[in-house]
Amino acid sequence: MAFGRSSRTKPYVEPVTLKILVAGGFGVGKTTLVGAVSEIRPLRTEEILSEAGRPVDDLHGVEAKTTTTVAMDFGRITLREDLVLYLFGTPGQDRFWFLWDELAQGALGAIVLADTRRLEDSFAAIDYFEQRGIPFTVAVNCFEGARRFPAESVRGALDLDPEVELLMCDARDRESVKNVLVAVVQHALVLADRDPAVTT
């Protein structure tokens, strides 16, 4: 015989895990974004910028930058108890692009982080995801002191397709980054409903 109120434990549900890439140009804030939102200590592969790399690393607009990602950044965030995102930040310099294909395998979608001071640095990432059919959202990182432009002006400058969402964000702010991640997941799932091949 059971005494008292019977307690029912909620059955454990294995969370769905999704892989999201964080891409963009050199010094745009990818490492900062992953670190701002990750619930675990982020894995970082940063090295100090050297004099040898100065001729190939364009520091215009990011002169204070002293380190660079040479492989990837990794973080994790639980959006809901049944949904976990694994975040992979890509290296920004051209010479590390050979890593992108490995990092992109199995990705549901991507964030292209953009900096209005160096907007042209976003083109390579946008082209990469367009050519491979990986859904992506553009997030304009609103740095302190950076000029603000209307979203439609930035969209026009990047020549984005109408279905690509463009958001303003602060890569240092957890809630701002979470909003971008939610937008990426929703965008990718909408495309997957239309075309199941998107997620395979």
C-alpha atoms as one frame of an Amber mdcrd trajectory, in Angstrom:
protein
   0.000   0.000   0.000   1.293   3.449  -0.924   1.162   6.188   1.687   0.660
   9.842   0.890   0.543  11.408  -2.523   2.164   9.321  -5.228   5.101  11.080
  -6.846   5.539  10.792 -10.554   8.930  11.563 -11.911   9.043  13.194 -15.266
  10.479  10.773 -17.825  13.908  11.751 -19.086  13.883  12.961 -22.656  17.153
  12.853 -24.538  17.660  16.411 -25.820  17.999  17.092 -29.508  21.494  18.406
 -30.224  22.068  20.749 -33.143  25.292  22.086 -34.566  25.544  25.785 -35.412
  28.537  27.489 -37.024  29.621  31.019 -36.145  31.489  32.504 -39.082  32.649
  35.863 -40.355  35.715  37.925 -41.037  38.881  38.310 -38.995  38.303  40.157
 -35.724  34.519  40.414 -36.070  33.736  38.990 -32.618  33.132  35.270 -33.129
  35.132  34.199 -30.066  33.354  36.840 -27.988  29.934  35.637 -29.179  30.599
  31.991 -28.328  32.006  32.945 -24.931  29.085  35.231 -24.101  26.457  32.538
 -24.473  28.198  29.240 -23.678  27.107  27.481 -20.485  30.408  25.612 -20.357
  33.872  27.067 -20.393  34.448  27.619 -24.115  37.194  25.748 -25.893  39.390
  28.301 -27.622  42.320  27.845 -29.972  43.719  31.353 -29.875  47.300  32.316
 -30.609  49.042  35.651 -30.212  49.317  37.611 -33.442  52.924  37.644 -34.594
  54.997  39.968 -36.686  55.244  37.194 -39.285  51.461  37.270 -39.741  51.189
  41.048 -39.929  51.562  41.228 -43.750  48.641  38.798 -44.248  46.369  39.746
 -41.323  44.533  42.971 -42.120  44.153  44.797 -38.797  42.392  47.830 -40.274
  39.568  48.659 -37.888  40.715  46.109 -35.287  44.133  47.499 -34.460  43.810
  46.569 -30.771  43.407  42.850 -31.561  46.285  40.791 -30.163  45.120  37.176
 -30.637  43.480  35.121 -33.360  41.577  31.824 -33.594  43.629  29.237 -35.473
  41.279  26.227 -35.424  37.896  26.848 -33.809  35.960  28.046 -30.801  33.535
  25.616 -29.184  30.668  26.236 -26.779  27.328  24.784 -25.752  23.992  26.293
 -24.798  20.731  24.660 -23.721  17.885  26.646 -25.277  15.245  24.332 -23.767
  15.513  21.163 -21.720  14.993  19.216 -24.948  17.190  21.353 -27.230  20.952
  21.843 -26.988  23.091  23.796 -29.435  26.757  23.109 -30.050  28.484  26.223
 -31.330  31.555  26.058 -33.548  33.325  29.331 -34.270  35.369  29.294 -37.461
  38.751  30.984 -37.930  38.476  34.228 -39.875  41.670  34.445 -41.909  41.883
  33.176 -45.468  44.741  30.809 -44.668  42.545  28.788 -42.282  39.579  28.342
 -44.619  40.577  24.730 -45.322  39.142  23.949 -41.854  35.668  25.195 -42.746
  34.618  22.052 -44.638  35.391  19.891 -41.597  33.585  22.247 -39.225  30.548
  22.530 -41.533  29.828  18.797 -41.616  26.492  18.108 -39.943  25.698  21.760
 -39.260  22.017  22.693 -39.151  22.767  26.343 -39.838  25.154  29.221 -39.336
  25.517  32.762 -38.087  27.496  35.134 -40.268  28.740  37.797 -37.881  29.284
  41.120 -39.639  31.116  44.311 -38.680  30.032  47.505 -40.464  33.623  48.774
 -40.281  34.744  45.835 -42.463  31.539  44.703 -44.130  33.344  43.287 -47.151
  34.904  40.647 -44.872  31.473  38.996 -44.630  31.227  38.161 -48.330  33.372
  35.014 -48.176  31.269  33.454 -45.400  27.999  34.376 -47.111  29.215  32.875
 -50.397  30.396  29.724 -48.599  27.015  28.989 -47.024  25.031  29.954 -50.118
  27.082  27.613 -52.315  26.668  24.709 -49.890  22.987  25.289 -49.160  23.562
  25.770 -45.421  20.875  28.052 -43.910  22.331  31.144 -42.272  21.369  34.360
 -40.536  23.458  37.541 -40.647  24.064  39.220 -37.286  25.547  42.719 -37.354
  27.775  43.097 -34.316  27.092  46.540 -32.852  30.466  47.548 -31.476  30.849
  50.568 -29.252  31.812  53.492 -31.425  30.956  51.706 -34.678  28.707  53.567
 -37.093  25.109  52.390 -37.091  23.340  51.850 -40.395  19.714  50.930 -41.122
  19.230  47.192 -41.505  17.999  47.597 -45.078  21.173  49.501 -46.011  23.336
  46.688 -44.638  21.162  44.096 -46.374  21.589  45.922 -49.668  25.350  46.237
 -49.227  25.619  42.492 -48.576  23.225  41.655 -51.432  21.299  39.189 -49.268
  18.438  37.065 -50.558  15.058  38.167 -49.147  14.701  34.985 -47.061  17.988
  35.582 -45.191  17.251  37.248 -41.864  19.465  40.125 -40.758  19.597  41.085
 -37.077  21.454  43.647 -35.008  23.213  42.140 -31.997  25.820  42.683 -29.334
  28.226  39.734 -29.341  29.039  40.443 -25.674  25.452  40.155 -24.489  24.014
  36.701 -23.717  20.364  37.557 -24.416  21.224  39.317 -27.664  23.195  36.296
 -28.862  20.411  33.897 -27.774  17.952  35.838 -29.934  20.231  35.335 -32.942
  20.600  31.612 -32.216  16.830  31.171 -31.966  16.455  32.968 -35.311  19.017
  30.673 -36.960  17.334  27.510 -35.694  13.861  28.704 -36.714  15.100  29.727
 -40.167  16.843  26.396 -40.727  13.805  24.386 -39.587  11.469  26.344 -41.858
  13.753  25.602 -44.808  13.970  21.951 -43.761  10.169  21.676 -43.784  10.167
  23.012 -47.335  13.097  20.882 -48.463  14.158  17.905 -46.280  17.477  17.746
 -48.144  18.559  20.926 -46.321  19.271  19.012 -43.094  20.920  15.970 -44.667
